[in-house]
């Protein structure tokens, strides 16, 4: 009995196709063509040029008014009138409130009456002395009468001067009952009410002048030693934008023994509506210099070592070279380059993950510098 081996139709078809392919390849007598090389990758480049770099530090500053007082009364009494409200702006000499002055008004009236009486007596003594003097010249009055008339005139003049001084004193004392603003400014909270009894130590309100403000900042001692006469302080808003700029005018001659911090101050015209006792962001600009800067996203790191992908011409082709660099201060979006790159170098700033050392590239036009503008790199806040 003979066994017959059956071949599946699909398997037979595969074998036939494979055999045909081998025969075709053998008939051609050649190798398959190599795959085509990929086109150079397009990259965006940055041509390095020096730009301004600032050594800065940011601190918390406190705003101070150059004129800020607590108003106290100069006399004791009951509050009769209040002429201002909290937050109101007043001019120099404006009446803030009045203390009961009826007693002082009566005393002034009495002093003025005494002055009038003294003036009448002085006039009477002057006329009497004039008549006595005329009679003395005619021999009808004695020398004693002449001396008595002169003495009475001098006494009445002295009494008149004393009465006038009393009136002036009472007038000055009466003015103290009207509490006035010593300078133009903004009224703070009014701490008394109508009918309150106040004395010479009772705080009534405060007045602050916000046209010119000082900002006070405390620096570490080692940073304060690097300050220069033209060191600039910048007041920043919540987004880090510069509101005001002014040079320092005061550096404390000694450090705080408890905190070892040195106080510095700068004054400026308040044109942005800041308020005394407000806390603000303050930035000290210690120094400025020109340096190369590289966007932070253009830095490649391998095992902790930073590299830059430098685009250059080599053997008629545009290729990238992975070059080690030394980074300096990190600013908002860029690093300061201390070494490894020079002015005029072109650095790839896009497609960095796909680039390899010696890889051919095609430069996009024009060059771009994302995140690297003048002054982009600054010292970190401390």
Short mmCIF file of C-alpha atoms in Angstrom, two decimals:
data_model
loop_
_atom_site.label_atom_id
_atom_site.label_comp_id
_atom_site.label_asym_id
_atom_site.label_seq_id
_atom_site.Cartn_x
_atom_site.Cartn_y
_atom_site.Cartn_z
CA UNK A 1 0.00 0.00 0.00
CA UNK A 2 1.49 3.44 -1.00
CA UNK A 3 1.00 6.59 1.15
CA UNK A 4 0.30 9.82 -0.69
CA UNK A 5 1.44 13.12 0.99
CA UNK A 6 -0.93 16.01 0.39
CA UNK A 7 0.35 19.56 0.19
CA UNK A 8 -1.95 22.33 1.35
CA UNK A 9 -2.82 24.77 -1.48
CA UNK A 10 -1.75 27.91 0.46
CA UNK A 11 1.63 26.46 1.41
CA UNK A 12 2.25 25.43 -2.16
CA UNK A 13 1.45 28.96 -3.38
CA UNK A 14 3.92 30.51 -0.91
CA UNK A 15 6.67 28.18 -2.01
CA UNK A 16 6.02 29.00 -5.66
CA UNK A 17 6.20 32.75 -5.05
CA UNK A 18 9.44 32.40 -3.07
CA UNK A 19 11.05 30.33 -5.76
CA UNK A 20 10.01 32.86 -8.40
CA UNK A 21 11.53 35.70 -6.40
CA UNK A 22 14.82 33.82 -6.05
CA UNK A 23 14.93 33.18 -9.75
CA UNK A 24 14.27 36.83 -10.58
CA UNK A 25 16.99 37.97 -8.19
CA UNK A 26 19.43 35.44 -9.63
CA UNK A 27 18.54 36.55 -13.12
CA UNK A 28 19.24 40.18 -12.37
CA UNK A 29 22.59 39.33 -10.83
CA UNK A 30 22.67 42.49 -8.45
CA UNK A 31 22.01 43.70 -4.83
CA UNK A 32 18.94 45.72 -3.72
CA UNK A 33 19.54 49.54 -3.78
CA UNK A 34 20.40 51.19 -0.42
CA UNK A 35 17.68 53.34 1.24
CA UNK A 36 17.80 57.06 0.43
CA UNK A 37 19.40 59.36 3.09
CA UNK A 38 16.92 61.52 5.04
CA UNK A 39 16.98 65.24 4.26
CA UNK A 40 18.82 67.55 6.73
CA UNK A 41 16.67 68.56 9.68
CA UNK A 42 15.66 72.20 9.80
CA UNK A 43 16.72 74.00 12.97
CA UNK A 44 16.31 77.50 14.27
CA UNK A 45 19.56 79.14 15.34
CA UNK A 46 20.61 82.02 17.57
CA UNK A 47 23.66 84.11 16.73
CA UNK A 48 25.28 85.04 20.02
CA UNK A 49 25.98 88.72 20.70
CA UNK A 50 26.82 90.37 24.04
CA UNK A 51 23.95 91.97 25.93
CA UNK A 52 23.55 93.65 29.31
CA UNK A 53 23.56 91.39 32.36
CA UNK A 54 22.68 92.78 35.80
CA UNK A 55 23.70 91.41 39.18
CA UNK A 56 20.57 91.92 41.25
CA UNK A 57 18.87 90.65 44.38
CA UNK A 58 15.24 91.02 45.41
CA UNK A 59 14.09 91.85 48.93
CA UNK A 60 11.01 92.89 50.86
CA UNK A 61 10.87 96.65 51.39
CA UNK A 62 8.75 98.86 53.63
CA UNK A 63 7.44 102.24 52.50
CA UNK A 64 7.88 105.16 54.87
CA UNK A 65 6.44 108.65 54.67
CA UNK A 66 8.99 111.42 55.01
CA UNK A 67 6.34 113.41 56.93
CA UNK A 68 4.11 111.34 59.17
CA UNK A 69 2.89 112.56 62.58
CA UNK A 70 0.38 111.73 65.27
CA UNK A 71 -1.73 114.78 66.09
CA UNK A 72 -2.09 115.61 69.81
CA UNK A 73 -4.04 118.48 71.40
CA UNK A 74 -2.19 121.23 73.20
CA UNK A 75 -5.00 121.93 75.66
CA UNK A 76 -7.43 119.85 77.70
CA UNK A 77 -11.15 119.98 77.11
CA UNK A 78 -14.16 118.42 75.39
CA UNK A 79 -14.26 117.89 71.63
CA UNK A 80 -16.88 120.27 70.19
CA UNK A 81 -16.39 119.92 66.42
CA UNK A 82 -14.66 117.52 64.03
CA UNK A 83 -14.00 119.03 60.60
CA UNK A 84 -12.33 116.10 58.78
CA UNK A 85 -12.99 112.50 57.89
CA UNK A 86 -10.55 109.56 57.68
CA UNK A 87 -8.72 109.53 54.37
CA UNK A 88 -9.44 113.19 53.62
CA UNK A 89 -6.65 115.27 52.09
CA UNK A 90 -6.00 118.56 53.86
CA UNK A 91 -3.80 121.58 53.28
CA UNK A 92 -1.31 122.99 55.74
CA UNK A 93 -3.10 124.99 58.46
CA UNK A 94 -6.53 123.41 57.86
CA UNK A 95 -8.62 122.98 61.04
CA UNK A 96 -8.97 119.32 61.98
CA UNK A 97 -11.15 119.64 65.10
CA UNK A 98 -12.00 122.05 67.87
CA UNK A 99 -11.72 121.65 71.64
CA UNK A 100 -14.17 123.49 73.91
CA UNK A 101 -12.80 127.03 74.23
CA UNK A 102 -15.53 128.87 76.16
CA UNK A 103 -13.40 129.27 79.27
CA UNK A 104 -10.48 130.60 77.28
CA UNK A 105 -12.78 132.93 75.32
CA UNK A 106 -14.06 134.40 78.57
CA UNK A 107 -10.52 134.84 79.85
CA UNK A 108 -9.63 136.64 76.62
CA UNK A 109 -12.58 138.98 76.99
CA UNK A 110 -11.48 139.79 80.55
CA UNK A 111 -7.92 140.47 79.41
CA UNK A 112 -9.15 142.75 76.63
CA UNK A 113 -11.28 144.69 79.14
CA UNK A 114 -8.26 145.11 81.39
CA UNK A 115 -6.27 146.31 78.41
CA UNK A 116 -8.93 148.91 77.62
CA UNK A 117 -8.88 150.12 81.22
CA UNK A 118 -5.09 150.31 81.17
CA UNK A 119 -5.17 152.28 77.93
CA UNK A 120 -7.61 154.78 79.47
CA UNK A 121 -5.45 155.19 82.57
CA UNK A 122 -2.37 155.64 80.38
CA UNK A 123 -4.07 158.37 78.37
CA UNK A 124 -5.25 160.12 81.54
CA UNK A 125 -1.75 159.96 83.03
CA UNK A 126 -0.26 161.34 79.79
CA UNK A 127 -2.62 164.34 79.79
CA UNK A 128 -2.09 165.00 83.50
CA UNK A 129 1.68 164.95 83.03
CA UNK A 130 1.40 167.33 80.06
CA UNK A 131 -0.56 169.87 82.12
CA UNK A 132 1.81 169.54 85.07
CA UNK A 133 4.78 170.03 82.78
CA UNK A 134 3.20 173.21 81.32
CA UNK A 135 2.50 174.61 84.79
CA UNK A 136 6.02 173.73 85.91
CA UNK A 137 7.47 175.77 83.07
CA UNK A 138 5.39 178.76 84.16
CA UNK A 139 6.46 178.29 87.78
CA UNK A 140 2.96 177.30 88.92
CA UNK A 141 3.84 173.65 89.77
CA UNK A 142 6.57 172.27 91.96
CA UNK A 143 9.27 169.84 90.92
CA UNK A 144 7.71 167.19 93.18
CA UNK A 145 4.41 167.42 91.31
CA UNK A 146 6.36 167.14 88.09
CA UNK A 147 8.08 163.93 89.27
CA UNK A 148 4.79 162.45 90.52
CA UNK A 149 3.13 163.07 87.17
CA UNK A 150 6.04 161.41 85.31
CA UNK A 151 5.91 158.39 87.62
CA UNK A 152 2.18 157.97 87.17
CA UNK A 153 2.59 158.13 83.37
CA UNK A 154 5.33 155.49 83.39
CA UNK A 155 3.28 153.22 85.68
CA UNK A 156 0.22 153.54 83.47
CA UNK A 157 2.29 152.74 80.37
CA UNK A 158 3.72 149.64 82.06
CA UNK A 159 0.21 148.55 83.07
CA UNK A 160 -0.95 149.02 79.47
CA UNK A 161 1.91 146.89 78.16
CA UNK A 162 1.13 144.17 80.72
CA UNK A 163 -2.53 144.16 79.74
CA UNK A 164 -1.57 143.90 76.03
CA UNK A 165 0.72 140.97 76.82
CA UNK A 166 -2.11 139.24 78.67
CA UNK A 167 -4.38 139.69 75.67
CA UNK A 168 -1.74 138.25 73.33
CA UNK A 169 -1.19 135.29 75.62
CA UNK A 170 -4.92 134.57 75.80
CA UNK A 171 -5.20 134.84 72.03
CA UNK A 172 -2.39 132.34 71.51
CA UNK A 173 -3.91 130.01 74.09
CA UNK A 174 -7.27 130.29 72.37
CA UNK A 175 -5.72 129.24 69.04
CA UNK A 176 -4.62 125.97 70.61
CA UNK A 177 -8.26 124.97 70.93
CA UNK A 178 -8.44 124.68 67.13
CA UNK A 179 -6.22 121.71 66.17
CA UNK A 180 -4.69 122.41 62.74
CA UNK A 181 -2.72 120.39 60.21
CA UNK A 182 1.01 121.24 60.40
CA UNK A 183 1.52 120.30 56.73
CA UNK A 184 -0.46 119.10 53.75
CA UNK A 185 -1.27 115.39 53.77
CA UNK A 186 -3.87 112.69 54.21
CA UNK A 187 -5.80 112.27 57.45
CA UNK A 188 -5.72 108.86 59.07
CA UNK A 189 -8.34 107.37 61.36
CA UNK A 190 -10.02 109.91 63.65
CA UNK A 191 -9.67 108.38 67.12
CA UNK A 192 -12.03 110.67 69.07
CA UNK A 193 -15.73 111.52 68.88
CA UNK A 194 -17.81 114.56 69.71
CA UNK A 195 -17.99 115.10 73.47
CA UNK A 196 -14.84 113.11 74.29
CA UNK A 197 -12.57 114.69 76.87
CA UNK A 198 -9.03 114.99 75.58
CA UNK A 199 -5.77 115.96 77.22
CA UNK A 200 -2.28 116.84 76.06
CA UNK A 201 -1.40 113.13 75.57
CA UNK A 202 -4.59 112.03 73.81
CA UNK A 203 -3.93 110.99 70.17
CA UNK A 204 -6.51 112.57 67.88
CA UNK A 205 -5.54 111.37 64.40
CA UNK A 206 -2.55 111.02 62.10
CA UNK A 207 -1.43 112.93 59.03
CA UNK A 208 0.83 111.38 56.43
CA UNK A 209 2.26 112.90 53.31
CA UNK A 210 2.49 110.33 50.49
CA UNK A 211 3.85 112.58 47.73
CA UNK A 212 7.42 111.62 48.58
CA UNK A 213 8.06 108.18 50.06
CA UNK A 214 11.09 106.28 51.27
CA UNK A 215 11.58 102.55 50.81
CA UNK A 216 13.58 100.80 53.53
CA UNK A 217 15.32 97.48 52.79
CA UNK A 218 17.52 95.31 54.99
CA UNK A 219 20.45 93.65 53.21
CA UNK A 220 22.91 90.94 54.30
CA UNK A 221 26.16 92.45 55.47
CA UNK A 222 28.26 90.82 52.74
CA UNK A 223 25.99 92.25 50.02
CA UNK A 224 25.94 95.70 51.62
CA UNK A 225 29.74 95.85 51.34
CA UNK A 226 29.46 95.80 47.53
CA UNK A 227 27.17 98.84 47.35
CA UNK A 228 28.32 101.83 45.33
CA UNK A 229 27.21 105.49 45.44
CA UNK A 230 25.17 105.03 42.26
CA UNK A 231 23.52 101.75 43.28
CA UNK A 232 19.93 101.70 42.03
CA UNK A 233 16.85 100.39 43.83
CA UNK A 234 13.78 99.35 41.85
CA UNK A 235 10.27 99.01 43.28
CA UNK A 236 8.39 96.16 41.58
CA UNK A 237 4.73 95.27 41.27
CA UNK A 238 3.26 91.81 41.89
CA UNK A 239 4.24 90.70 38.36
CA UNK A 240 7.84 91.84 38.69
CA UNK A 241 7.44 94.94 36.51
CA UNK A 242 9.40 98.04 37.54
CA UNK A 243 7.20 100.74 39.05
CA UNK A 244 9.78 103.24 40.31
CA UNK A 245 13.55 103.59 40.21
CA UNK A 246 15.76 105.65 42.49
CA UNK A 247 19.39 105.61 43.71
CA UNK A 248 20.14 104.83 47.33
CA UNK A 249 20.65 107.86 49.56
CA UNK A 250 21.26 106.11 52.90
CA UNK A 251 23.29 103.09 53.97
CA UNK A 252 23.33 102.37 57.69
CA UNK A 253 26.82 102.81 59.17
CA UNK A 254 26.42 99.65 61.25
CA UNK A 255 24.56 96.35 61.03
CA UNK A 256 21.67 95.42 63.27
CA UNK A 257 23.31 93.50 66.16
CA UNK A 258 20.38 91.07 66.33
CA UNK A 259 19.79 90.27 62.65
CA UNK A 260 23.18 91.29 61.17
CA UNK A 261 21.31 93.10 58.39
CA UNK A 262 22.17 96.55 57.05
CA UNK A 263 19.38 99.02 56.35
CA UNK A 264 19.42 101.01 53.11
CA UNK A 265 16.92 103.62 51.90
CA UNK A 266 15.89 105.27 48.65
CA UNK A 267 13.44 108.15 48.15
CA UNK A 268 11.16 108.71 45.19
CA UNK A 269 8.19 110.73 44.01
CA UNK A 270 5.05 108.65 44.56
CA UNK A 271 3.44 108.75 41.12
CA UNK A 272 1.80 105.31 41.26
CA UNK A 273 -0.45 105.62 44.31
CA UNK A 274 1.60 103.70 46.87
CA UNK A 275 0.84 104.18 50.57
CA UNK A 276 3.04 104.61 53.66
CA UNK A 277 3.71 101.42 55.68
CA UNK A 278 2.99 99.29 52.59
CA UNK A 279 5.27 96.28 51.93
CA UNK A 280 6.65 96.10 48.39
CA UNK A 281 9.07 94.04 46.30
CA UNK A 282 12.38 95.86 46.01
CA UNK A 283 15.29 94.93 43.75
CA UNK A 284 18.86 96.15 44.26
CA UNK A 285 20.98 96.43 41.10
CA UNK A 286 24.52 95.79 42.36
CA UNK A 287 26.34 95.88 39.01
CA UNK A 288 25.93 95.73 35.21
CA UNK A 289 28.10 94.11 32.53
CA UNK A 290 27.92 92.80 28.96
CA UNK A 291 27.97 89.02 28.47
CA UNK A 292 26.73 86.27 26.14
CA UNK A 293 23.37 84.77 27.01
CA UNK A 294 21.76 81.52 25.91
CA UNK A 295 18.09 80.60 26.30
CA UNK A 296 17.57 77.99 29.01
CA UNK A 297 15.73 75.72 26.55
CA UNK A 298 18.79 75.68 24.26
CA UNK A 299 20.96 73.98 26.90
CA UNK A 300 21.42 70.21 26.55
CA UNK A 301 22.59 68.25 29.60
CA UNK A 302 24.35 64.90 29.57
CA UNK A 303 25.36 63.38 32.92
CA UNK A 304 25.01 66.82 34.47
CA UNK A 305 27.35 68.53 31.99
CA UNK A 306 25.69 71.34 29.98
CA UNK A 307 26.24 71.42 26.23
CA UNK A 308 25.25 73.70 23.37
CA UNK A 309 24.55 72.46 19.85
CA UNK A 310 26.72 74.81 17.76
CA UNK A 311 25.89 75.07 14.05
CA UNK A 312 28.93 75.40 11.78
CA UNK A 313 30.17 74.72 8.26
CA UNK A 314 32.36 71.64 7.82
CA UNK A 315 33.49 70.09 4.50
CA UNK A 316 30.87 71.99 2.58
CA UNK A 317 28.01 70.87 4.84
CA UNK A 318 26.14 72.51 7.67
CA UNK A 319 26.45 70.32 10.77
CA UNK A 320 25.93 70.62 14.52
CA UNK A 321 28.69 70.19 17.07
CA UNK A 322 27.96 69.34 20.67
CA UNK A 323 30.16 71.71 22.65
CA UNK A 324 30.54 71.73 26.47
CA UNK A 325 29.86 75.08 28.09
CA UNK A 326 30.09 76.68 31.52
CA UNK A 327 26.88 78.35 32.69
CA UNK A 328 26.68 81.42 34.85
CA UNK A 329 23.66 83.10 36.42
CA UNK A 330 20.19 81.94 35.39
CA UNK A 331 17.86 84.83 34.64
CA UNK A 332 14.18 84.73 33.84
CA UNK A 333 14.64 82.81 30.56
CA UNK A 334 18.37 82.70 29.77
CA UNK A 335 21.74 81.64 31.17
CA UNK A 336 24.87 83.76 31.21
CA UNK A 337 27.62 81.89 29.33
CA UNK A 338 30.91 82.03 31.20
CA UNK A 339 32.97 79.88 28.78
CA UNK A 340 32.65 77.49 25.85
CA UNK A 341 31.05 79.92 23.39
CA UNK A 342 32.17 83.15 21.76
CA UNK A 343 30.57 86.08 20.04
CA UNK A 344 29.21 85.19 16.60
CA UNK A 345 28.66 81.49 17.33
CA UNK A 346 25.38 80.11 16.01
CA UNK A 347 23.56 77.83 18.43
CA UNK A 348 20.60 75.59 17.60
CA UNK A 349 17.56 76.45 19.71
CA UNK A 350 14.98 74.03 18.25
CA UNK A 351 14.68 70.24 17.62
CA UNK A 352 17.40 69.66 20.24
CA UNK A 353 16.20 66.17 21.20
CA UNK A 354 16.61 64.96 17.61
CA UNK A 355 20.08 66.41 17.03
CA UNK A 356 23.27 64.35 17.25
CA UNK A 357 26.90 65.41 17.23
CA UNK A 358 28.04 65.85 13.61
CA UNK A 359 24.51 65.63 12.20
CA UNK A 360 23.73 67.60 9.05
CA UNK A 361 21.13 70.33 9.48
CA UNK A 362 19.45 73.08 7.51
CA UNK A 363 19.24 76.52 9.09
CA UNK A 364 15.90 78.24 9.12
CA UNK A 365 15.92 81.88 8.14
CA UNK A 366 15.94 84.32 9.82
CA UNK A 367 17.79 83.60 13.06
CA UNK A 368 15.68 83.77 16.21
CA UNK A 369 16.44 84.35 19.84
CA UNK A 370 13.56 83.05 21.94
CA UNK A 371 13.79 84.25 25.51
CA UNK A 372 17.16 85.95 25.20
CA UNK A 373 16.85 89.72 25.29
CA UNK A 374 19.09 92.36 26.76
CA UNK A 375 19.16 92.10 30.47
CA UNK A 376 17.31 88.78 30.49
CA UNK A 377 19.77 87.22 32.90
CA UNK A 378 19.92 88.60 36.40
CA UNK A 379 21.11 87.33 39.74
CA UNK A 380 18.73 85.25 41.73
CA UNK A 381 16.71 86.81 44.56
CA UNK A 382 18.05 86.54 48.07
#
